[in-house]
CSV table of C-alpha atoms in Angstrom, one decimal:
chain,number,residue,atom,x,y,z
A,283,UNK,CA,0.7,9.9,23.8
A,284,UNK,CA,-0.6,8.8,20.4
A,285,UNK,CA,1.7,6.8,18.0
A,286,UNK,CA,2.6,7.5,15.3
A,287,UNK,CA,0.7,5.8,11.9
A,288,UNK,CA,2.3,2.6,10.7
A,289,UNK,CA,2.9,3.9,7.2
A,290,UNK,CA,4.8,7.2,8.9
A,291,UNK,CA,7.0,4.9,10.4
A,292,UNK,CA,7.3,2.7,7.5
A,293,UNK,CA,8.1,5.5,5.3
A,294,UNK,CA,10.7,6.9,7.5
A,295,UNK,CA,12.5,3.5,8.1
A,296,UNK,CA,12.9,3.0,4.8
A,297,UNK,CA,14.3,6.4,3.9
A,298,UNK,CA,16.8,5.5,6.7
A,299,UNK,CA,17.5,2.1,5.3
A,300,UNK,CA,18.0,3.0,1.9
A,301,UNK,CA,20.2,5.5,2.9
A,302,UNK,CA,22.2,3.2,4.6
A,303,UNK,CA,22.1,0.5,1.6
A,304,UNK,CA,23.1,3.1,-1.4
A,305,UNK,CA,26.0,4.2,0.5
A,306,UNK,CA,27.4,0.8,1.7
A,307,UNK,CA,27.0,-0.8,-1.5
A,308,UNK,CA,29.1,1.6,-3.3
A,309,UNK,CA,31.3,1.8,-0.2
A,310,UNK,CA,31.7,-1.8,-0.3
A,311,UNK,CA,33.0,-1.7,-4.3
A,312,UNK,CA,35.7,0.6,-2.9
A,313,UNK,CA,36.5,-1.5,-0.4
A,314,UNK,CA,37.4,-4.6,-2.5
A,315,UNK,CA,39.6,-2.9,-4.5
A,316,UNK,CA,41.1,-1.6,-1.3
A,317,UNK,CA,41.2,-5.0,0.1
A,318,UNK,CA,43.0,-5.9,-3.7
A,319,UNK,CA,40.4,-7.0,-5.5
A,320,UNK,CA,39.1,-6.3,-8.8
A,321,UNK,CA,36.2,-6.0,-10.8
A,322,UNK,CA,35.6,-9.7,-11.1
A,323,UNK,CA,35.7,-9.9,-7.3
A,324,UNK,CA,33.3,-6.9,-7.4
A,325,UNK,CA,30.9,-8.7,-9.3
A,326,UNK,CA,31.5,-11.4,-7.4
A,327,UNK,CA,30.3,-9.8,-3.3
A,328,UNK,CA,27.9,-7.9,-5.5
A,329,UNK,CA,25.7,-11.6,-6.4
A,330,UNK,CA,26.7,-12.5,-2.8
A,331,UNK,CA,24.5,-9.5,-1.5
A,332,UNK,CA,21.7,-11.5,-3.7
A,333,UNK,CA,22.1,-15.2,-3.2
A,334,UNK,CA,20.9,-15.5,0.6
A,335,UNK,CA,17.7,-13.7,-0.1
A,336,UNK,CA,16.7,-15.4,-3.4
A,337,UNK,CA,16.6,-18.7,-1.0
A,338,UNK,CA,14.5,-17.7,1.3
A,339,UNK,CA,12.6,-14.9,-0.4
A,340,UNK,CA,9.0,-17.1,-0.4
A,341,UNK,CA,9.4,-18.0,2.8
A,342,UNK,CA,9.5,-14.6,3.7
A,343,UNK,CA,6.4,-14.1,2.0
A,344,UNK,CA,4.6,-16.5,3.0
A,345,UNK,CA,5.3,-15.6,7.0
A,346,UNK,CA,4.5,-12.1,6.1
A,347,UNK,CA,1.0,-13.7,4.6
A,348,UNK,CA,0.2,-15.0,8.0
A,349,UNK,CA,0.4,-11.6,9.9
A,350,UNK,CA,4.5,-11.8,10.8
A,351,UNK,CA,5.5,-8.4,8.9
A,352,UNK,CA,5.9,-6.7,11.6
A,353,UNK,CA,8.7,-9.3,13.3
A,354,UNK,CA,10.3,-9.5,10.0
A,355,UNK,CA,10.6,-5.7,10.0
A,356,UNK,CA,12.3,-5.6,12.9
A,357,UNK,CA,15.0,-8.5,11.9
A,358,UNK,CA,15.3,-6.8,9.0
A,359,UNK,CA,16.7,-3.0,10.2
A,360,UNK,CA,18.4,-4.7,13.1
A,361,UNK,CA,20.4,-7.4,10.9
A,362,UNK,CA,21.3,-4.0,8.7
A,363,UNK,CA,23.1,-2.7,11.5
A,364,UNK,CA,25.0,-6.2,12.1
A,365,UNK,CA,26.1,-6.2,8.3
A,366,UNK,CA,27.4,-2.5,7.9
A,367,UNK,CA,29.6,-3.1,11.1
A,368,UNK,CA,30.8,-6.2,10.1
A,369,UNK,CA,31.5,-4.9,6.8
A,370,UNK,CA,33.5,-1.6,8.7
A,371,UNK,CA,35.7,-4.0,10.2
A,372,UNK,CA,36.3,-6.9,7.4
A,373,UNK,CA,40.0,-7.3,7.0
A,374,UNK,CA,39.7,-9.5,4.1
A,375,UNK,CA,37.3,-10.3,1.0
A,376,UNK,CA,35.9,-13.3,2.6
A,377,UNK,CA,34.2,-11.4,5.4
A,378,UNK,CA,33.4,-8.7,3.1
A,379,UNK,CA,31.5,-11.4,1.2
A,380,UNK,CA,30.0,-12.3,4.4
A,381,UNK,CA,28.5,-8.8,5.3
A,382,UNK,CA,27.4,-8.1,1.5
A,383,UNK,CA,25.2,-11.3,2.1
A,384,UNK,CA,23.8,-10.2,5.4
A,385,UNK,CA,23.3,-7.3,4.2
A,386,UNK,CA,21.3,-8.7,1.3
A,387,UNK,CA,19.0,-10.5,3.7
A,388,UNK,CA,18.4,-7.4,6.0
A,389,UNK,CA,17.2,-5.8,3.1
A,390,UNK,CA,14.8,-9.0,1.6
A,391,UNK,CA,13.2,-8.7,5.0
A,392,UNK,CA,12.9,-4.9,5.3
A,393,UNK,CA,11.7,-4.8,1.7
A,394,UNK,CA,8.8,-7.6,1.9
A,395,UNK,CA,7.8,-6.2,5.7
A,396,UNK,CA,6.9,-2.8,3.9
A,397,UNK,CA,5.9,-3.7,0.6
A,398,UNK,CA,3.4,-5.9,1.6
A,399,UNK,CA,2.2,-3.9,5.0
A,400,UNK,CA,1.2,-1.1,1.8
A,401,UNK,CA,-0.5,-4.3,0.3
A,402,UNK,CA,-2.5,-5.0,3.3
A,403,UNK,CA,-3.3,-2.7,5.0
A,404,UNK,CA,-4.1,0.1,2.5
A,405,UNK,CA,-7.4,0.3,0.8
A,406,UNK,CA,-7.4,-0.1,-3.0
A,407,UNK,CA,-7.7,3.9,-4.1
A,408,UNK,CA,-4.7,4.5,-2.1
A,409,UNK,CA,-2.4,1.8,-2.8
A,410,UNK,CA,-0.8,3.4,-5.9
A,411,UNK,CA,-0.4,6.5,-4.1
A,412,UNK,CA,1.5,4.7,-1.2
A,413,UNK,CA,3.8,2.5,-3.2
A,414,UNK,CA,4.7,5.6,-4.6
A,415,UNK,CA,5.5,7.3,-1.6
A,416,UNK,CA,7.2,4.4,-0.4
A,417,UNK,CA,9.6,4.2,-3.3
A,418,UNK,CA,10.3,8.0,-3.1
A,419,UNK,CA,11.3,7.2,0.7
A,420,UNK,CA,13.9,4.7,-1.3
A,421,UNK,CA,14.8,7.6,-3.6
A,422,UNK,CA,14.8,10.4,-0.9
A,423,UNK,CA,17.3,7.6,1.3
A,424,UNK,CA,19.1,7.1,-1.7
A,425,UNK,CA,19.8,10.7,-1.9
A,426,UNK,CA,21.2,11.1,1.0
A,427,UNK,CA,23.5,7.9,1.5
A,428,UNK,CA,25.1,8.7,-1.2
A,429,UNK,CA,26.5,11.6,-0.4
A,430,UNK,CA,26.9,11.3,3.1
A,431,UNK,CA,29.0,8.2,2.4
A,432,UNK,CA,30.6,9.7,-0.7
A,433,UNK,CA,31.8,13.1,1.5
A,434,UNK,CA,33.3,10.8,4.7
A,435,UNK,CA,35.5,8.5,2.2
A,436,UNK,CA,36.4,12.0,0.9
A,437,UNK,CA,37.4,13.4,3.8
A,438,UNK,CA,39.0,10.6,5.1
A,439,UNK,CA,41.2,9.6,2.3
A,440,UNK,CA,44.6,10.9,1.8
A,441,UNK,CA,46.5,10.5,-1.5
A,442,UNK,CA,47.5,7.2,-1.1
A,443,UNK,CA,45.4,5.7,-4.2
A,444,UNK,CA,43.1,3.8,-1.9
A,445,UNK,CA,40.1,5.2,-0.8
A,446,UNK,CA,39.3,4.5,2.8
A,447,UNK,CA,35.9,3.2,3.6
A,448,UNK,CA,36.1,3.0,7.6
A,449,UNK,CA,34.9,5.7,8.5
A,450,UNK,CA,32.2,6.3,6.2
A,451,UNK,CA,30.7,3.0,7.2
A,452,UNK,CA,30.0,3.3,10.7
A,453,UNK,CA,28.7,6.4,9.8
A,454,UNK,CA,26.5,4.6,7.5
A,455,UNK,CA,25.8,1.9,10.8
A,456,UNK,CA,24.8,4.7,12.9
A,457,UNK,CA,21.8,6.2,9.9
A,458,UNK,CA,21.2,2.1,10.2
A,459,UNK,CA,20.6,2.0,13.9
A,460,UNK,CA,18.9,5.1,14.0
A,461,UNK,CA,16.0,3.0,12.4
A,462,UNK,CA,15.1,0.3,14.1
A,463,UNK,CA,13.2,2.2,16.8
A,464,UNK,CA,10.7,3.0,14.3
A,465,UNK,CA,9.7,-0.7,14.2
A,466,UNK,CA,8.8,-0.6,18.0
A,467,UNK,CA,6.8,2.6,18.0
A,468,UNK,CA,3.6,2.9,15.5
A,469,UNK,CA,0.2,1.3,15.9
A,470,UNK,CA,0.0,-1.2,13.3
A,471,UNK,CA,-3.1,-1.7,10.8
A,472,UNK,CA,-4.3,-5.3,10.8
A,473,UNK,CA,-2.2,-7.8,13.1
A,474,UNK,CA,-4.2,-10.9,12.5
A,475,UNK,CA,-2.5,-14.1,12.6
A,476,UNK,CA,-2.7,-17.3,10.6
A,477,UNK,CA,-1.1,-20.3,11.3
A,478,UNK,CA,0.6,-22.2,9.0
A,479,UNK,CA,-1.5,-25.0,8.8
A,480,UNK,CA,-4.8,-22.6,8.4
A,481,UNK,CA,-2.7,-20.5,5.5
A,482,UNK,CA,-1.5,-23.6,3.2
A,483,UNK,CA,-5.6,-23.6,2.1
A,484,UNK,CA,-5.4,-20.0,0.3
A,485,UNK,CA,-1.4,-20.7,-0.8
A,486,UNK,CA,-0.6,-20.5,-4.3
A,487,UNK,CA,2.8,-22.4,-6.0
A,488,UNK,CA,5.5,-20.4,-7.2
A,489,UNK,CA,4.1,-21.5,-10.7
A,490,UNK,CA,0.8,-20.6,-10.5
A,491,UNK,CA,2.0,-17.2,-9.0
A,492,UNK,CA,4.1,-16.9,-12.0
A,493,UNK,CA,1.0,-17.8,-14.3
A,494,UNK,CA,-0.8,-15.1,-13.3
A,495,UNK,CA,-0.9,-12.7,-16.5
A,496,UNK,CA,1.2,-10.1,-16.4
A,497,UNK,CA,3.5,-11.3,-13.7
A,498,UNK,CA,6.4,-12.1,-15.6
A,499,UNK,CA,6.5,-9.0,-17.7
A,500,UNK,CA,6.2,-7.1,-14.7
A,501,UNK,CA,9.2,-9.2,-13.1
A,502,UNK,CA,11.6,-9.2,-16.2
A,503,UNK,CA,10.8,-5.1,-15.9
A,504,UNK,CA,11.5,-4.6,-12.2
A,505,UNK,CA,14.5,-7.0,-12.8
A,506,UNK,CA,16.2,-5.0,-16.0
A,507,UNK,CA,15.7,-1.8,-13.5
A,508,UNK,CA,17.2,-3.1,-10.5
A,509,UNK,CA,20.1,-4.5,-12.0
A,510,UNK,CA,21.1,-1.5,-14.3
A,511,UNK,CA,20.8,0.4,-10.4
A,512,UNK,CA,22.9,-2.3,-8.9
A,513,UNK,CA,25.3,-2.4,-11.7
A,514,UNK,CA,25.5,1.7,-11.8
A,515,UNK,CA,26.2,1.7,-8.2
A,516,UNK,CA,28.6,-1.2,-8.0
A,517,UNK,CA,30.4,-0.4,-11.3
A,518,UNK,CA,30.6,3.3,-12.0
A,519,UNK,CA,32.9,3.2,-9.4
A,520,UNK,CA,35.3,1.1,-10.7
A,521,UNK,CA,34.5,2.7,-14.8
A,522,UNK,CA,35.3,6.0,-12.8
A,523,UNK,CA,38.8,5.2,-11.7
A,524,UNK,CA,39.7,3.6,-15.0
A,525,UNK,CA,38.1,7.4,-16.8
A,526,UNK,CA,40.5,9.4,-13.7
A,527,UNK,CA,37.0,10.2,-11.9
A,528,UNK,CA,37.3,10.9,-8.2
A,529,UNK,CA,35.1,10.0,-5.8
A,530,UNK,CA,33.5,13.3,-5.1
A,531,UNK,CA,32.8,12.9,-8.8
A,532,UNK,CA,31.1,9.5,-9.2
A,533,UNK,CA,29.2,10.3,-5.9
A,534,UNK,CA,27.6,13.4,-7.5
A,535,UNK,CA,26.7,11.5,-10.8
A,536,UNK,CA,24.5,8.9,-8.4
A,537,UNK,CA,23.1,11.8,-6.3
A,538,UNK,CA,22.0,13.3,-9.9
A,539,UNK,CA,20.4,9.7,-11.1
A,540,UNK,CA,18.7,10.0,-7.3
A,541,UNK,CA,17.1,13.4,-7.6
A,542,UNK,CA,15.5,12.9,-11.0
A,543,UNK,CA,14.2,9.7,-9.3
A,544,UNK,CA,12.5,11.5,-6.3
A,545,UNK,CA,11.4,13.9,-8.6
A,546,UNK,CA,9.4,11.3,-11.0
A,547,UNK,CA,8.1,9.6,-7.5
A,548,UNK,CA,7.2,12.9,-6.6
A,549,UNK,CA,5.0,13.7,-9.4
A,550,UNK,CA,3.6,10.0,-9.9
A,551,UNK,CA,0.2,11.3,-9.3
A,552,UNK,CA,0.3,14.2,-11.9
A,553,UNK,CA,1.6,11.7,-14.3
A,554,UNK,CA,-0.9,9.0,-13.8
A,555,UNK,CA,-3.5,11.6,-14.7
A,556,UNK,CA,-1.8,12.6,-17.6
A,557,UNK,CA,0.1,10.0,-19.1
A,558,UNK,CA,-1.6,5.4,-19.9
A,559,UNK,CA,-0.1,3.9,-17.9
A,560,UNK,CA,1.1,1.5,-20.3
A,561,UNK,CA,3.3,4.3,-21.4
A,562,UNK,CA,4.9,4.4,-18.0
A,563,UNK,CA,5.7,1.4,-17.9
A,564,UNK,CA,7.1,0.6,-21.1
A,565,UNK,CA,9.5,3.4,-20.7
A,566,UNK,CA,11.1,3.1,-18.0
A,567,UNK,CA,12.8,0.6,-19.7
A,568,UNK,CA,12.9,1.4,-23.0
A,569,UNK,CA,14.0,5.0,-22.9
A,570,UNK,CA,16.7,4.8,-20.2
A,571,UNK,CA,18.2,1.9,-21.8
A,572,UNK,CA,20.2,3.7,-24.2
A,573,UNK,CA,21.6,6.4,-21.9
A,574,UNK,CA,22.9,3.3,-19.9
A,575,UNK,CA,24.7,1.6,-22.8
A,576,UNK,CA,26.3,4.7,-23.7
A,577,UNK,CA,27.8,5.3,-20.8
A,578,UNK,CA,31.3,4.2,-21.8
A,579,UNK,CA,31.6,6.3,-24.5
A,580,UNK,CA,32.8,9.2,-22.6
A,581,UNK,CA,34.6,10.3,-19.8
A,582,UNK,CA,32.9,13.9,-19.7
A,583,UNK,CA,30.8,14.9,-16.6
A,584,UNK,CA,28.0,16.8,-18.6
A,585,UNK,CA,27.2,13.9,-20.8
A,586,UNK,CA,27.2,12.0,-18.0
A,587,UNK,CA,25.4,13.8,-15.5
A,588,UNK,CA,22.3,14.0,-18.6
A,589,UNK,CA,22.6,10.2,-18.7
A,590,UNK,CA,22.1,9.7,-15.3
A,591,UNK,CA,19.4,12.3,-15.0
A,592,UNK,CA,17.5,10.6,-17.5
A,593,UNK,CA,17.7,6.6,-15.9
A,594,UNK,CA,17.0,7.9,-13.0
A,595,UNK,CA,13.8,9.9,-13.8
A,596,UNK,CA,12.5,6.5,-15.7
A,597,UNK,CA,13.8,4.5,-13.5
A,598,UNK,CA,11.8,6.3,-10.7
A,599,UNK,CA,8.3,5.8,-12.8
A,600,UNK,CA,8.9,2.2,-13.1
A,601,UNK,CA,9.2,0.8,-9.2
A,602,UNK,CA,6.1,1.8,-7.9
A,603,UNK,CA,4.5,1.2,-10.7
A,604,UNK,CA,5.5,-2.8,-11.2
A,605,UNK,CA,4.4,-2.8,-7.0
A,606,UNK,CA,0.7,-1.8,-7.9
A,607,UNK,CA,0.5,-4.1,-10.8
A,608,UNK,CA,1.6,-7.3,-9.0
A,609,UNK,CA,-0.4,-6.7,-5.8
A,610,UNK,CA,-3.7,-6.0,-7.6
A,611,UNK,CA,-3.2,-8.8,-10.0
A,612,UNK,CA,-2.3,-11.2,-7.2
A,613,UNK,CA,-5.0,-12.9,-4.9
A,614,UNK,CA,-5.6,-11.7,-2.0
A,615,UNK,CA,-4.6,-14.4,0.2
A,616,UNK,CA,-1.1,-14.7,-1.7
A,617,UNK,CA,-0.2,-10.6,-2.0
A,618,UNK,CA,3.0,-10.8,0.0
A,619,UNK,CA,3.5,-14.0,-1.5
A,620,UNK,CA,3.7,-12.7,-5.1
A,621,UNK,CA,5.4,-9.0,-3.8
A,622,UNK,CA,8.5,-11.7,-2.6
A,623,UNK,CA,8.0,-13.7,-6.0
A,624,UNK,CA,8.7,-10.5,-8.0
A,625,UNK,CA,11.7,-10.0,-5.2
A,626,UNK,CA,13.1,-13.1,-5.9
A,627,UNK,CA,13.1,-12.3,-9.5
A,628,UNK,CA,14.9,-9.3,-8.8
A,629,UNK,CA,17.6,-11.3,-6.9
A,630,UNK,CA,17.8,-14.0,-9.9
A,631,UNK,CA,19.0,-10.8,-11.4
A,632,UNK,CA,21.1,-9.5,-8.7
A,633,UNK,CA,23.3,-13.1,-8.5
A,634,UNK,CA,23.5,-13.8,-12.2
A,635,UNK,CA,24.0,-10.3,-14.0
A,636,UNK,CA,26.9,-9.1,-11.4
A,637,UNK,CA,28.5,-12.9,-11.9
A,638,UNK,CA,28.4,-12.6,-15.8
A,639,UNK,CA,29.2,-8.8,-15.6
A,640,UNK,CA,32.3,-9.3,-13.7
A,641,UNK,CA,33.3,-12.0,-16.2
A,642,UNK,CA,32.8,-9.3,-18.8
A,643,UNK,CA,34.9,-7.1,-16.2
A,644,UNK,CA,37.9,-9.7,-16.6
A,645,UNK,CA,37.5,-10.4,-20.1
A,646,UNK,CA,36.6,-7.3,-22.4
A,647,UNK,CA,36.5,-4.3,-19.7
A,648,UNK,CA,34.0,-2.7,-17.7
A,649,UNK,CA,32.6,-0.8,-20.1
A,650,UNK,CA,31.3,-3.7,-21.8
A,651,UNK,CA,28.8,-4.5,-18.6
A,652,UNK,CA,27.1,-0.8,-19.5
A,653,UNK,CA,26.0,-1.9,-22.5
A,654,UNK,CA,24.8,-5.4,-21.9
A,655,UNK,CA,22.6,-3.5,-19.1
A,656,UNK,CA,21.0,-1.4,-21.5
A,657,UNK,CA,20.3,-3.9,-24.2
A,658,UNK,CA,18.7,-5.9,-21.6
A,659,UNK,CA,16.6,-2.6,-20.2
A,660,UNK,CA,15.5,-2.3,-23.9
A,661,UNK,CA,14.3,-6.1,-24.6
A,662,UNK,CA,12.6,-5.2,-21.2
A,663,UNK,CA,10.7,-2.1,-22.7
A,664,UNK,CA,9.7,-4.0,-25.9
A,665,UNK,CA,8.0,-7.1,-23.7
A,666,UNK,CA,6.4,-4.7,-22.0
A,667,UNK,CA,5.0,-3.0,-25.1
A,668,UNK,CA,3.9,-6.2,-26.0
A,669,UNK,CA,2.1,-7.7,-23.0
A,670,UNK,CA,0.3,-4.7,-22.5
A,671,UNK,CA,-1.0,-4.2,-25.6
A,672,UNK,CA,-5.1,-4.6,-23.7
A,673,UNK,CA,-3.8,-3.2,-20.6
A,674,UNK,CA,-6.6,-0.4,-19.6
A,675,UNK,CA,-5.0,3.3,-18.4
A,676,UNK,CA,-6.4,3.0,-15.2
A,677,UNK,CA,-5.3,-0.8,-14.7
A,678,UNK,CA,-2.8,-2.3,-12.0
């Protein structure tokens, strides 16, 4: 019986695993305010999902650079199962913390596994087109953990005030367990081995990765994005009970931000044609900025829904696009390397925006943490602008 391709599987796990991550994250705000915390503490197990992974991020790389993606895919989907049950069963906000951080590290070594397996193992002309398709598996995921996990904690809540999160997340372990049999099943591209003596000759320093030219716009860019989706999912919960939103409500409002998201994955290729893609970039920050700080303004779904529809279409452009650019600009020896460098500078993100967004939380209101996240999206969007002032249309 033939196996199935490696990037099949790949795409598939990932759908499954970012089903399983969009709905526990947002499940997970719930449950700290459940467990009686606020949005300080929110901010607070939102960094903690970060902080595990930003330490051993190049590490990562660097394993996966010497032929070990395929071991560090595995971890990855089976440590996601571990953290959604442990999180289904916390009885307190320590061990909440404690499952947000696993879960953090699941997804670190998921992430740099596929990301760089793209890199790889896929010839030039079609790397574009597969980082796209492997971001709209994130989107497609995306799309359906949220709802799934929004309609249990629907079902399962009964006017008490507190939303229960239970049930939804070992529903959400079950999507997670249902994907690591896809790690044991395809026939991989090129399973060469280095050893770490023979790979230290080719290694680049975090420095000189970062020297690279365009690596640090493309960082701050993917890290402005990221955020602003961490902070949506993490915090529109909590702006949605303070605005009398129910949960059915604030899950259909990230679905929305999802499907315009697929949708500009979808048509990446049509748009590439069509559009420099210095204009891509620079708007995927730039233009969904100012839906995001205007938020606050209003408790109204339509508004709303258009602000999300909008992010997420932009949002959608910029992922894959960031991918590309760091891969082709990387050398070859160092790809996986560089992918977990621009990771890590997503998870800078991901520890310190949550941390000083919860502050704001505590100090001024939530609303407050929309805006800073789109004044940041737009200083993203005008770097951008600027550092790719020579960029060519058809350039990584």
């Amino acid at each position: 019986m033939r196996r199935p391709s490696w990037f099949v599987s790949v795409a598939v796990a990932t759908l499954l695993s970012h089903a399983v991550l969009s709905g526990v994250r947002t499940l997970i705000s719930y449950r700290v305010l459940a467990l009686g915390g606020d949005g300080v503490d929110v901010g607070v197990i939102t960094a903690v999902f970060a902080i595990l992974p930003l330490v051993v991020a190049l590490r990562i790389g660097r394993a996966v650079d010497r032929g070990l993606a395929v071991p560090a895919l595995r971890l990855g989907l089976g440590l996601t199962v571990v953290a959604v049950l442990l999180a289904a069963m916390s009885s307190n906000l320590a061990i909440l913390g404690v499952a947000s951080a696993t879960l953090g590290l699941a997804q670190m070594l998921h992430t740099v596994a596929c990301q760089s397996m793209v890199a790889l193992w896929s010839p030039p002309d079609r790397m574009d087109g597969r980082f796209g398709h492997l971001t709209l598996s994130v989107s497609a995921g995306q799309l359906l953990g949220f709802p799934i996990a929004g309609l249990v904690a629907t079902l399962t809540t009964h006017g008490s005030g507190v939303v229960s999160t239970g049930p939804a997340l070992f529903v959400m372990g079950a999507i997670a367990a249902a994907a690591v049999p896809l790690a044991f099943v395809f026939a991989p591209g090129d399973t060469k081995r280095v050893s770490q003596s023979d790979a230290v000759d080719g290694q680049q320093s975090t420095f000189r990765l970062l020297a690279t030219p365009g690596m640090k716009p493309a960082m701050y860019s993917s890290l402005t994005v990221l955020t602003a989706m961490d902070l949506l999912m993490a915090y529109l919960p909590v702006l949605g009970q303070t605005m009398g939103l129910s949960v059915a409500t604030v899950t259909a409002l990230l679905t929305g931000r999802t499907v315009t998201s697929v949708i500009s994955r979808a048509a990446m290729p049509i748009l590439l044609r069509r559009i420099p893609r210095r204009w891509l970039l620079v708007s995927a920050t730039l233009v969904s900025g100012v839906p995001m700080a205007l938020i606050p303004f209003t408790s109204a779904v339509v508004p709303l829904m258009l602000a999300m529809l909008l992010m997420g279409f932009f949002w959608g452009v910029g992922q894959p696009l960031t991918m590309s650019w760091v891969t082709l600009i990387a050398d070859s020896r160092n790809r996986a390397a560089a992918l977990s460098v621009r990771l890590a500078g997503n998870r800078i993100g991901q520890v310190t925006v949550p941390i000083a967004a919860g502050a704001l939380s505590g100090l001024i209101g939530v609303g407050a943490i929309f805006h800073a996240s789109g004044l940041l999206l737009i200083s993203s969007g005008l770097l951008t602008l600027t550092a790719t002032v020579n960029m060519r249309p058809d350039s990584g």
